[in-house]
Coordinates of C-alpha atoms in Angstrom, one line a residue:
Chain A
M1 CA -29.2 -11.3 19.6
A2 CA -26.2 -13.3 20.7
A3 CA -28.5 -16.0 22.0
S4 CA -28.0 -18.7 19.4
K5 CA -25.6 -17.8 16.6
C6 CA -23.6 -19.8 14.1
T7 CA -26.1 -22.7 14.1
R8 CA -26.3 -25.2 11.3
L9 CA -29.6 -24.6 9.4
S10 CA -31.2 -28.0 9.5
G11 CA -33.6 -29.2 6.9
A12 CA -36.6 -28.6 9.2
S13 CA -35.5 -25.1 10.0
V14 CA -35.4 -23.9 6.4
K15 CA -39.1 -23.4 5.9
P16 CA -39.7 -21.4 9.1
L17 CA -36.7 -19.2 8.2
L18 CA -38.0 -18.5 4.7
D19 CA -41.5 -17.8 6.0
S20 CA -39.9 -15.0 8.2
L21 CA -38.4 -13.4 5.1
D22 CA -39.6 -11.1 2.4
C23 CA -36.2 -10.6 0.8
V24 CA -32.9 -12.5 0.3
L25 CA -29.7 -10.8 -0.7
F26 CA -27.0 -13.0 -2.2
D27 CA -23.3 -12.5 -2.7
C28 CA -22.2 -14.0 -6.0
D29 CA -18.7 -15.5 -5.9
G30 CA -18.5 -18.5 -3.7
V31 CA -22.3 -18.5 -3.3
I32 CA -24.2 -18.8 -6.6
W33 CA -21.1 -19.5 -8.7
R34 CA -17.4 -20.0 -8.5
G35 CA -15.7 -18.2 -11.4
D36 CA -17.6 -19.5 -14.4
Q37 CA -18.9 -22.6 -12.7
V38 CA -22.4 -22.4 -11.3
V39 CA -22.9 -23.8 -7.7
P40 CA -25.1 -26.9 -8.3
G41 CA -28.8 -26.1 -7.5
A42 CA -28.2 -22.3 -7.3
P43 CA -30.4 -21.3 -10.3
Q44 CA -33.2 -23.4 -9.0
V45 CA -33.0 -21.9 -5.5
I46 CA -33.1 -18.3 -6.9
N47 CA -35.9 -19.0 -9.3
L48 CA -38.0 -20.9 -6.7
L49 CA -37.5 -18.1 -4.1
K50 CA -39.0 -15.7 -6.6
K51 CA -41.8 -18.0 -7.4
H52 CA -42.5 -18.1 -3.6
G53 CA -42.9 -14.3 -3.7
K54 CA -39.5 -13.4 -2.2
R55 CA -37.5 -10.5 -3.5
V56 CA -34.1 -11.5 -4.5
F57 CA -31.0 -9.2 -4.9
F58 CA -27.4 -9.8 -5.7
V59 CA -24.7 -7.8 -3.9
T60 CA -21.1 -8.2 -5.1
N61 CA -17.9 -6.4 -4.5
N62 CA -16.7 -7.1 -8.0
S63 CA -16.2 -3.9 -10.0
S64 CA -15.4 -5.4 -13.3
K65 CA -18.9 -5.9 -14.7
T66 CA -21.9 -3.5 -15.2
R67 CA -25.3 -4.7 -13.9
K68 CA -26.2 -5.5 -17.4
M69 CA -23.1 -7.7 -17.8
Y70 CA -24.0 -9.5 -14.6
A71 CA -27.6 -10.0 -15.7
D72 CA -26.4 -11.5 -19.0
K73 CA -24.0 -13.9 -17.2
M74 CA -26.8 -14.9 -14.9
S75 CA -29.2 -15.6 -17.7
R76 CA -26.7 -17.7 -19.5
M77 CA -26.3 -19.8 -16.3
G78 CA -30.1 -20.3 -15.9
F79 CA -30.8 -17.6 -13.3
D80 CA -34.1 -15.7 -13.9
V81 CA -32.8 -12.2 -13.0
T82 CA -33.2 -8.7 -14.2
Q83 CA -30.4 -6.1 -14.1
E84 CA -32.3 -4.0 -11.6
E85 CA -31.8 -6.8 -9.1
V86 CA -28.0 -6.7 -9.4
F87 CA -25.8 -4.4 -7.3
G88 CA -22.1 -4.6 -8.1
T89 CA -19.6 -2.0 -6.9
A90 CA -19.3 -0.4 -10.4
Y91 CA -22.9 0.5 -10.3
C92 CA -22.9 1.4 -6.6
S93 CA -19.7 3.5 -6.8
A94 CA -21.3 5.6 -9.5
A95 CA -24.5 5.9 -7.4
Y96 CA -22.4 6.9 -4.4
L97 CA -20.5 9.6 -6.2
K98 CA -23.7 10.9 -7.8
S99 CA -26.3 10.7 -5.0
V100 CA -24.2 10.9 -1.8
C101 CA -21.2 12.9 -2.8
K102 CA -23.3 15.0 -5.3
L103 CA -20.2 15.1 -7.4
E104 CA -20.0 17.9 -10.0
G105 CA -17.0 17.3 -12.0
K106 CA -14.9 14.5 -13.4
V107 CA -13.5 11.4 -11.9
Y108 CA -9.9 10.3 -12.3
L109 CA -10.5 6.5 -12.7
I110 CA -8.2 3.6 -11.9
G111 CA -10.5 0.9 -13.1
G112 CA -12.0 -1.0 -16.1
D113 CA -14.6 -0.4 -18.7
A114 CA -17.5 -1.4 -16.5
L115 CA -16.7 1.4 -14.1
R116 CA -16.5 3.8 -17.0
Q117 CA -19.9 2.7 -18.3
E118 CA -21.6 2.9 -14.9
L119 CA -20.2 6.4 -14.4
E120 CA -21.3 7.6 -17.8
A121 CA -24.8 6.1 -17.1
V122 CA -25.2 8.6 -14.2
G123 CA -23.7 11.4 -16.2
I124 CA -20.2 11.4 -14.7
Q125 CA -17.3 11.8 -17.0
Q126 CA -14.0 10.0 -16.3
T127 CA -10.4 10.3 -17.4
G128 CA -7.7 7.6 -17.0
V129 CA -9.2 4.3 -18.1
G130 CA -7.0 2.0 -20.1
P131 CA -3.2 1.4 -20.3
D132 CA -1.0 4.2 -19.0
A133 CA 2.8 3.8 -19.0
V134 CA 5.4 6.2 -17.8
S135 CA 7.3 8.2 -20.3
G136 CA 10.0 10.9 -20.1
V137 CA 11.8 11.5 -16.9
Q138 CA 10.7 11.7 -13.3
S139 CA 10.3 15.4 -13.3
D140 CA 7.9 15.0 -16.2
W141 CA 5.5 12.8 -14.3
A142 CA 5.4 14.9 -11.2
N143 CA 4.4 17.7 -13.5
V144 CA 2.0 15.6 -15.4
P145 CA -0.9 17.9 -16.6
L146 CA -3.9 17.6 -14.4
D147 CA -7.4 18.0 -15.6
P148 CA -8.8 20.9 -13.6
E149 CA -12.3 19.3 -13.8
V150 CA -11.3 16.3 -11.9
K151 CA -12.9 16.4 -8.4
A152 CA -12.6 12.8 -7.3
V153 CA -10.3 9.8 -7.6
L154 CA -12.0 6.4 -7.9
V155 CA -10.0 3.2 -7.5
G156 CA -11.5 -0.2 -8.6
F157 CA -10.1 -3.3 -10.1
D158 CA -7.7 -2.5 -12.9
E159 CA -5.5 -4.9 -14.8
H160 CA -3.8 -2.0 -16.4
F161 CA -2.6 -0.6 -13.0
S162 CA 0.8 1.0 -13.4
Y163 CA 3.2 3.4 -11.7
M164 CA 1.9 6.2 -13.9
K165 CA -1.7 5.7 -12.8
L166 CA -0.5 5.6 -9.2
N167 CA 1.4 8.8 -9.8
R168 CA -1.6 10.6 -11.4
A169 CA -3.9 9.6 -8.6
L170 CA -1.3 10.9 -6.1
Q171 CA -1.1 14.2 -7.9
Y172 CA -4.9 14.7 -7.8
L173 CA -5.1 13.6 -4.2
T174 CA -2.6 16.2 -3.0
D175 CA -5.6 18.5 -3.2
P176 CA -7.4 17.8 0.1
G177 CA -10.6 18.9 -1.6
C178 CA -10.4 16.0 -4.1
L179 CA -12.6 13.1 -3.1
F180 CA -11.0 9.7 -2.7
V181 CA -13.3 6.6 -3.2
G182 CA -12.4 2.9 -3.5
T183 CA -14.8 0.3 -4.8
N184 CA -13.8 -2.4 -2.3
T185 CA -10.9 -3.6 -0.2
D186 CA -10.8 -7.3 -1.1
T187 CA -7.2 -8.4 -1.4
R188 CA -7.6 -11.2 -3.8
L189 CA -9.9 -12.1 -6.7
P190 CA -11.9 -15.2 -6.2
L191 CA -10.8 -17.7 -8.8
E192 CA -11.0 -21.4 -9.5
G193 CA -7.8 -23.4 -9.2
G194 CA -6.4 -21.4 -6.3
K195 CA -4.3 -19.1 -8.4
A196 CA -3.7 -15.9 -6.4
V197 CA -4.6 -12.8 -8.3
P198 CA -4.3 -9.5 -6.4
G199 CA -7.6 -7.7 -5.8
T200 CA -8.6 -4.1 -5.7
G201 CA -7.6 -3.8 -2.1
C202 CA -3.9 -4.0 -3.1
L203 CA -4.2 -1.2 -5.7
L204 CA -6.2 0.9 -3.2
K205 CA -3.5 0.3 -0.5
A206 CA -0.8 1.5 -2.9
V207 CA -2.7 4.8 -3.6
E208 CA -3.6 5.3 0.1
T209 CA 0.1 4.8 1.1
A210 CA 1.4 7.2 -1.5
A211 CA -1.2 9.9 -0.8
Q212 CA -1.2 9.3 3.0
R213 CA -5.0 9.4 2.8
Q214 CA -7.7 6.9 3.5
A215 CA -10.3 6.2 0.8
Q216 CA -14.0 6.0 1.5
T217 CA -14.9 2.4 0.5
V218 CA -18.3 1.7 -1.2
G219 CA -18.3 -2.1 -1.1
K220 CA -19.1 -4.7 1.6
P221 CA -18.9 -4.5 4.6
N222 CA -19.8 -0.8 4.2
H223 CA -23.6 -0.4 4.6
F224 CA -23.8 1.7 1.4
M225 CA -24.5 -1.2 -0.8
F226 CA -27.5 -2.2 1.3
D227 CA -28.6 1.4 1.4
C228 CA -28.5 1.4 -2.4
V229 CA -30.9 -1.6 -2.6
A230 CA -33.1 -0.3 0.2
S231 CA -33.4 3.1 -1.3
Q232 CA -34.8 1.7 -4.6
F233 CA -37.0 -1.0 -3.1
G234 CA -38.8 -0.5 0.2
L235 CA -37.3 -3.2 2.5
D236 CA -38.0 -4.3 6.0
R237 CA -34.6 -5.1 7.4
T238 CA -36.1 -7.5 9.9
R239 CA -37.4 -9.6 7.1
C240 CA -34.2 -9.6 5.0
L241 CA -31.5 -12.3 4.9
M242 CA -27.9 -11.8 3.7
V243 CA -26.3 -14.9 2.3
G244 CA -22.6 -14.9 1.7
D245 CA -19.4 -16.9 1.9
R246 CA -17.1 -14.3 3.5
L247 CA -17.4 -13.4 7.1
D248 CA -15.5 -10.1 6.8
T249 CA -17.6 -8.7 4.0
D250 CA -20.9 -10.4 3.5
I251 CA -21.7 -11.4 7.1
M252 CA -20.3 -8.1 8.5
L253 CA -22.5 -6.2 6.0
G254 CA -25.6 -8.1 7.2
S255 CA -24.7 -7.4 10.9
N256 CA -24.0 -3.7 10.1
C257 CA -27.4 -3.4 8.5
G258 CA -29.5 -5.4 11.1
L259 CA -30.2 -8.2 8.7
K260 CA -30.3 -11.9 9.4
T261 CA -27.2 -13.6 8.1
L262 CA -26.4 -17.0 6.6
L263 CA -22.9 -18.3 5.8
T264 CA -22.6 -20.8 2.9
L265 CA -19.6 -23.1 2.9
T266 CA -19.1 -23.1 -0.9
G267 CA -16.6 -20.3 -0.8
V268 CA -13.9 -18.7 1.4
S269 CA -14.9 -18.8 5.1
T270 CA -15.3 -21.9 7.3
V271 CA -17.3 -22.8 10.3
A272 CA -14.0 -22.8 12.3
D273 CA -13.4 -19.2 11.2
A274 CA -16.9 -18.2 12.4
E275 CA -16.4 -20.0 15.7
A276 CA -13.1 -18.3 16.3
H277 CA -14.8 -14.9 15.9
Q278 CA -17.6 -16.1 18.2
K279 CA -15.2 -17.1 21.0
S280 CA -13.2 -13.9 20.8
G281 CA -14.0 -11.2 23.2
S282 CA -14.2 -8.6 20.5
A283 CA -17.5 -6.8 19.7
E284 CA -16.1 -6.1 16.2
R285 CA -15.5 -9.7 15.6
Q286 CA -18.9 -10.8 16.8
R287 CA -20.3 -9.0 13.8
M288 CA -18.6 -11.5 11.6
V289 CA -20.5 -14.4 13.3
P290 CA -23.4 -15.5 11.1
D291 CA -26.8 -16.5 12.5
Y292 CA -26.8 -19.7 10.5
Y293 CA -24.7 -21.7 8.1
V294 CA -25.3 -24.2 5.3
E295 CA -23.1 -26.4 3.2
S296 CA -24.5 -24.8 0.1
I297 CA -27.5 -22.8 -0.8
A298 CA -28.8 -25.9 -2.5
D299 CA -29.8 -26.9 1.1
F300 CA -32.8 -24.6 0.5
L301 CA -34.2 -26.8 -2.3
P302 CA -36.1 -29.4 -0.3
A303 CA -38.1 -26.7 1.5
L304 CA -38.7 -24.7 -1.7
Q305 CA -39.7 -27.7 -3.8
G306 CA -41.9 -29.3 -1.1
Chain B
M1 CA 24.0 21.5 25.4
A2 CA 27.0 19.8 27.1
G3 CA 25.9 17.1 29.6
M4 CA 22.4 16.9 28.0
A5 CA 20.6 13.9 29.3
T6 CA 19.9 11.6 26.4
S7 CA 16.9 10.0 28.1
T8 CA 14.8 13.1 27.4
R9 CA 15.4 13.7 23.7
G10 CA 15.9 17.4 23.3
C11 CA 15.0 19.0 20.0
C12 CA 17.8 21.5 21.0
K13 CA 18.5 24.1 18.4
I14 CA 22.3 24.5 18.3
R15 CA 24.9 26.6 16.4
G16 CA 28.4 27.7 16.8
S17 CA 30.1 26.3 19.9
G18 CA 27.2 24.0 20.6
I19 CA 27.7 22.3 17.2
R20 CA 31.5 22.1 17.9
E21 CA 31.0 20.5 21.2
L22 CA 28.7 17.9 19.7
L23 CA 31.0 17.1 16.8
D24 CA 34.1 17.0 19.0
N25 CA 32.6 14.0 20.8
K26 CA 31.9 12.1 17.6
H27 CA 34.2 9.9 15.5
T28 CA 31.7 9.2 12.8
V29 CA 29.0 11.3 11.1
L30 CA 26.3 9.6 9.0
F31 CA 24.5 11.8 6.5
D32 CA 21.2 11.3 4.7
C33 CA 21.4 12.8 1.2
D34 CA 18.1 14.3 -0.1
G35 CA 17.3 17.4 1.9
V36 CA 20.5 17.3 3.8
I37 CA 23.5 17.6 1.5
W38 CA 21.6 18.2 -1.7
N39 CA 18.0 19.0 -2.9
G40 CA 17.4 17.3 -6.3
D41 CA 20.3 18.3 -8.5
A42 CA 21.6 21.2 -6.4
A43 CA 24.0 20.9 -3.4
V44 CA 22.7 22.6 -0.2
R45 CA 24.8 25.7 0.0
G46 CA 27.9 25.1 2.0
A47 CA 27.4 21.3 2.2
P48 CA 30.5 20.3 0.2
E49 CA 32.7 22.5 2.5
A50 CA 31.0 21.1 5.6
V51 CA 31.7 17.5 4.6
S52 CA 35.4 18.3 3.7
L53 CA 35.7 20.1 7.0
L54 CA 34.6 17.1 9.0
K55 CA 37.0 14.8 7.1
R56 CA 39.9 17.3 7.7
H57 CA 39.1 17.1 11.4
G58 CA 39.5 13.4 11.3
K59 CA 35.8 12.3 11.3
K60 CA 34.7 9.3 9.3
V61 CA 31.8 10.3 7.1
Y62 CA 29.3 8.0 5.5
F63 CA 26.2 8.6 3.4
V64 CA 23.0 6.6 4.2
T65 CA 20.2 7.0 1.7
N66 CA 16.9 5.2 1.1
N67 CA 17.2 5.9 -2.6
C68 CA 17.3 2.7 -4.5
T69 CA 17.4 3.9 -8.1
R70 CA 21.1 4.4 -8.6
P71 CA 24.1 2.2 -8.3
R72 CA 26.9 3.5 -6.0
A73 CA 29.1 4.4 -8.9
T74 CA 26.5 6.8 -10.3
Y75 CA 26.1 8.3 -6.9
A76 CA 29.8 8.9 -6.6
T77 CA 29.6 10.8 -9.9
K78 CA 26.7 12.9 -8.6
F79 CA 28.7 13.8 -5.5
S80 CA 31.6 14.9 -7.6
R81 CA 29.4 16.8 -10.0
L82 CA 27.8 18.7 -7.1
G83 CA 31.2 19.7 -5.7
F84 CA 31.8 17.1 -3.0
T85 CA 35.4 16.4 -4.0
D86 CA 36.5 13.7 -1.6
V87 CA 33.6 11.3 -1.3
A88 CA 34.6 7.7 -2.2
E89 CA 32.2 5.1 -3.5
E90 CA 32.8 2.9 -0.4
E91 CA 31.4 5.7 1.8
I92 CA 28.0 5.6 0.1
F93 CA 25.3 3.3 1.4
S94 CA 22.1 3.2 -0.5
S95 CA 19.2 0.9 0.1
A96 CA 19.9 -0.7 -3.3
Y97 CA 23.5 -1.5 -2.3
C98 CA 22.4 -2.8 1.2
S99 CA 19.6 -4.9 -0.2
A100 CA 22.0 -6.5 -2.6
A101 CA 24.4 -7.1 0.3
Y102 CA 21.6 -8.7 2.4
L103 CA 20.6 -11.0 -0.4
R104 CA 24.3 -11.9 -1.2
D105 CA 24.7 -12.9 2.5
A106 CA 21.3 -14.6 2.7
E107 CA 22.7 -17.8 1.2
L108 CA 19.9 -18.5 -1.2
Q109 CA 19.7 -22.1 -2.2
E110 CA 21.9 -23.2 -5.0
G111 CA 20.7 -21.6 -8.2
G112 CA 18.3 -19.5 -6.2
K113 CA 17.1 -16.3 -7.9
V114 CA 15.5 -13.1 -6.9
F115 CA 12.3 -11.7 -8.4
V116 CA 12.8 -7.9 -8.5
I117 CA 10.4 -5.1 -8.7
G118 CA 12.7 -2.2 -9.2
C119 CA 14.7 -0.1 -11.7
Q120 CA 18.0 -0.6 -13.5
G121 CA 20.0 0.9 -10.6
L122 CA 18.8 -1.8 -8.3
M123 CA 19.4 -4.6 -10.8
E124 CA 23.0 -3.3 -11.3
E125 CA 23.7 -3.4 -7.6
L126 CA 22.4 -7.0 -7.4
R127 CA 24.5 -8.0 -10.4
E128 CA 27.6 -6.4 -8.8
A129 CA 26.9 -8.4 -5.7
G130 CA 26.6 -11.6 -7.7
V131 CA 22.9 -12.1 -6.9
P132 CA 21.0 -13.9 -9.7
V133 CA 17.9 -12.0 -10.8
V134 CA 14.9 -13.2 -12.8
V135 CA 15.0 -11.6 -16.2
E136 CA 11.6 -9.9 -16.6
E137 CA 10.0 -10.6 -19.9
S138 CA 8.0 -7.9 -21.5
D139 CA 4.6 -8.2 -19.9
Q140 CA 2.6 -8.2 -23.1
R141 CA 4.2 -11.4 -24.4
A142 CA 4.1 -13.3 -21.1
G143 CA 0.5 -14.3 -20.8
N144 CA -2.3 -12.3 -19.0
I145 CA -3.0 -11.4 -15.4
Y146 CA -4.5 -14.8 -14.7
D147 CA -2.0 -17.0 -16.3
Y148 CA 1.7 -16.4 -16.8
P149 CA 5.0 -18.3 -16.6
L150 CA 6.7 -18.4 -13.2
D151 CA 10.4 -19.2 -12.6
P152 CA 10.8 -22.2 -10.4
D153 CA 14.2 -21.0 -9.0
V154 CA 12.9 -17.9 -7.3
R155 CA 13.8 -17.9 -3.6
A156 CA 13.3 -14.2 -2.8
V157 CA 11.2 -11.2 -3.8
L158 CA 12.6 -7.7 -3.6
V159 CA 10.4 -4.6 -4.0
G160 CA 11.8 -1.2 -4.7
Y161 CA 10.8 2.0 -6.5
D162 CA 9.8 0.9 -10.0
D163 CA 8.4 3.4 -12.5
Q164 CA 7.6 0.4 -14.8
F165 CA 5.4 -1.2 -12.1
T166 CA 2.5 -3.1 -13.5
F167 CA -0.4 -5.4 -12.3
S168 CA 1.5 -8.4 -13.8
K169 CA 4.5 -7.7 -11.6
L170 CA 2.3 -7.5 -8.6
A171 CA 0.6 -10.8 -9.5
K172 CA 3.9 -12.6 -10.0
A173 CA 5.3 -11.3 -6.7
C174 CA 2.2 -12.5 -5.0
C175 CA 2.5 -16.0 -6.5
Y176 CA 6.2 -16.3 -5.5
L177 CA 5.4 -15.3 -2.0
Q178 CA 2.8 -18.0 -1.5
N179 CA 5.8 -20.2 -0.7
P180 CA 6.6 -19.3 3.0
A181 CA 10.3 -20.1 2.4
C182 CA 10.6 -17.4 -0.2
L183 CA 12.2 -14.3 1.3
F184 CA 10.3 -11.0 1.1
L185 CA 12.4 -7.8 1.1
A186 CA 11.7 -4.2 0.5
T187 CA 14.4 -1.6 -0.2
D188 CA 12.7 1.2 1.8
P189 CA 9.4 2.2 3.4
D190 CA 9.1 5.7 2.0
P191 CA 5.5 6.3 0.8
W192 CA 6.5 9.2 -1.4
H193 CA 9.6 11.0 -2.4
P194 CA 10.0 14.7 -2.7
L195 CA 10.9 16.2 -6.0
R196 CA 12.0 19.7 -6.8
G197 CA 9.3 22.4 -6.6
G198 CA 7.4 20.8 -3.8
R199 CA 6.0 18.0 -5.9
I200 CA 6.1 14.4 -4.8
T201 CA 6.1 11.0 -6.5
P202 CA 5.0 7.6 -5.3
G203 CA 7.7 5.8 -3.4
S204 CA 8.8 2.2 -2.8
G205 CA 6.6 2.1 0.3
S206 CA 3.4 2.4 -1.8
L207 CA 4.5 -0.5 -4.1
T208 CA 5.5 -2.7 -1.1
A209 CA 2.1 -2.0 0.5
A210 CA 0.4 -3.4 -2.6
V211 CA 2.5 -6.6 -2.5
E212 CA 2.1 -7.0 1.2
T213 CA -1.7 -6.7 0.9
A214 CA -1.8 -9.2 -2.0
S215 CA 0.4 -11.8 -0.2
S216 CA -0.8 -11.2 3.4
R217 CA 2.9 -11.1 4.3
T218 CA 5.1 -8.4 5.8
A219 CA 8.3 -7.4 4.0
T220 CA 11.7 -7.2 5.7
V221 CA 12.6 -3.6 5.1
I222 CA 16.3 -2.8 4.5
G223 CA 16.1 1.0 4.4
K224 CA 15.7 3.6 7.3
P225 CA 14.3 3.4 9.8
S226 CA 15.3 -0.2 10.0
C227 CA 18.8 -0.6 11.4
F228 CA 20.0 -2.9 8.6
M229 CA 21.9 -0.2 6.8
F230 CA 23.8 0.8 10.0
E231 CA 24.7 -2.8 10.5
C232 CA 25.9 -2.9 6.9
I233 CA 28.2 0.0 7.5
A234 CA 29.4 -1.3 10.8
S235 CA 30.3 -4.7 9.3
Q236 CA 32.6 -3.0 6.9
F237 CA 34.0 -0.2 9.1
G238 CA 34.1 -0.5 12.9
L239 CA 31.6 1.9 14.4
D240 CA 30.8 2.9 17.9
P241 CA 27.1 4.0 18.1
A242 CA 27.9 6.2 21.1
R243 CA 30.5 8.1 19.1
S244 CA 28.4 8.3 16.0
L245 CA 25.9 11.0 14.9
M246 CA 23.1 10.7 12.4
V247 CA 22.2 13.8 10.4
G248 CA 18.9 13.8 8.5
D249 CA 15.9 15.7 7.4
R250 CA 13.0 13.2 7.8
L251 CA 11.9 12.5 11.4
E252 CA 10.2 9.2 10.6
T253 CA 13.1 7.8 8.6
D254 CA 16.4 9.4 9.5
I255 CA 15.8 10.4 13.1
L256 CA 14.0 7.2 14.0
F257 CA 16.8 5.3 12.3
G258 CA 19.4 7.1 14.4
A259 CA 17.4 6.5 17.6
K260 CA 16.9 2.8 17.0
C261 CA 20.6 2.2 16.2
G262 CA 21.7 4.0 19.4
L263 CA 23.1 7.2 17.8
D264 CA 22.6 10.8 18.7
T265 CA 20.5 12.5 16.1
L266 CA 20.6 15.9 14.4
L267 CA 17.7 17.2 12.3
T268 CA 18.6 19.7 9.6
L269 CA 15.9 22.0 8.4
T270 CA 16.8 22.0 4.7
G271 CA 14.5 19.2 3.8
V272 CA 11.2 17.6 4.6
S273 CA 10.5 17.8 8.4
T274 CA 10.0 21.0 10.4
M275 CA 10.9 22.2 13.9
E276 CA 7.1 22.4 14.6
E277 CA 6.7 18.7 13.7
A278 CA 9.7 17.8 15.9
Q279 CA 8.3 19.8 18.8
E280 CA 4.9 18.2 18.4
H281 CA 6.5 14.7 18.8
K282 CA 8.4 16.0 21.9
D283 CA 5.2 17.4 23.5
S284 CA 3.2 14.3 22.8
Q285 CA 2.3 11.8 25.5
D286 CA 2.7 8.9 23.2
P287 CA 5.8 6.9 24.1
E288 CA 6.1 5.7 20.5
R289 CA 6.8 9.2 19.3
K290 CA 9.7 9.9 21.5
N291 CA 12.1 8.2 19.1
L292 CA 11.0 10.7 16.4
V293 CA 12.4 13.6 18.4
P294 CA 15.8 14.7 17.3
D295 CA 18.4 15.3 20.0
Y296 CA 19.6 18.4 18.2
V297 CA 18.4 20.7 15.4
I298 CA 20.3 22.9 13.0
D299 CA 19.2 25.2 10.2
T300 CA 21.6 23.7 7.7
I301 CA 24.8 21.7 7.7
A302 CA 26.5 24.8 6.4
D303 CA 26.4 25.8 10.1
F304 CA 29.3 23.4 10.7
I305 CA 31.6 25.7 8.8
E306 CA 30.8 28.6 11.2
A307 CA 31.3 26.3 14.2
Y308 CA 34.8 25.3 13.2
K309 CA 35.7 28.8 12.0
E310 CA 35.0 30.0 15.6
E311 CA 37.3 27.3 16.9
E312 CA 40.0 28.2 14.4
E313 CA 39.7 31.8 15.3
E314 CA 39.9 31.0 19.0
Q315 CA 43.0 29.0 18.5
G316 CA 44.5 31.6 16.2

């Protein structure tokens, strides 16, 4: 397993690798697009993989779009994709609460409309979405009326995050029987131009600190997102490749699930980052070392077009 | 009690002559406020008398609170309202006051401002100390979460309890902190604050955690258990740690603070922490937990009254 890792995938090696695969899973940001800019060649790669009979899935920690919104964005950009092939954390968190937690009851949601929609799609009602500012005095908020049907708190990306929302989540979480789930722990949103926008991880950390409890996270590198894909489509892990730009989420997920892993350099992590993990003595860090790396997924094109 | 080796922190329950012996050896007593001298808006029974008693016996008394929502003047009013008749503003050290002192002394560049996540009380302490603060525009007018105006003169970010906390404030703080030369301060680390009736509310610590996560930086924390507030008091009034006693109700803030600053520590049971929790830390093998063990424990600071009454009776 540790034999040869972190090797550059040369042109000649692409075809043998593809021949060993039935299925390729792609992260989105930094892999097939960057914000609203498509990575050149990405649509052709995805479409050709499918033409060659490979199953293609998309696995993203972003919780601000439903699978339908993702499929629409992909279509607009030239990707031939159906919504069933997209697994975002909004969809997966709803699936987690429904199928794994078997939640009967409502969710107090810190998150956007996509999360609300995905929850409703599996029959889970939520309370809390939208702006929520503090009013009255401190003793009012501590005694804020709690909905007795709420049995879980779910934290995802929320641009309306406020002290009041943090407070409500805390009040629900003082009941140890209330579930606590986070969509993902990414600390920043991936954006063009380098502007730093805080990610869900920051909001989740605020709630975890106040409540002195740790959330169960759904997103990469937790294996749940792969389980979600695998449970709907029979997959042979040994014939799956995970393609991502982040060592700590994408590659780690691949390692955790026994998949082959490929780092693309169009996003966050670098080869130097990967080599540093490889040289470390830590077993945990070894799981962030990809099997292969490429400059961009467009590097697949010659083998696919040939 | 007398001659107790301070290298094995004791968790010793004391009253009467034990308290008296302890206090006789101290020149200075530092009190936390919430859970020690008052709970919410009600004084702990006997607390005002206990404080007066100490002063009458020549002790210096200071109040050290992590609360960052009120300026000192407002605190002084609360003391007075609750029956503490001889507490002067100068004796009150809140994390708001000390954060302002820190920034005043930090020598921010000419024209340098502080971006503050905090409430009015904190802003007032900063103004009192002459520290320029970025005036926060109403978030709705100032762009969206991806694009908003930044003040080029910001040289420090200060995070404290803010019931008007928003995503925009978090994003702005994160942007300012991209500059490694920008200072990053937090008023206090408390993850939650107790309110009356056993309820709690999110504390400064939870907001600081969000900013730290976003910026990948660690804040310099002013409040307990960091020693900064002790240094702030010591710089204004000469203090000998060996002759000073810290009285508090939270092991992980007050007692740890006292231990780190080299003071003897006294846990009072009128607030957050319990004798059981203190005992668990004492019994633990983990060396990091020994500083959470109070030297002494009392039921309430009202027990000071009884201790001195005994002495007065003996001398009578």
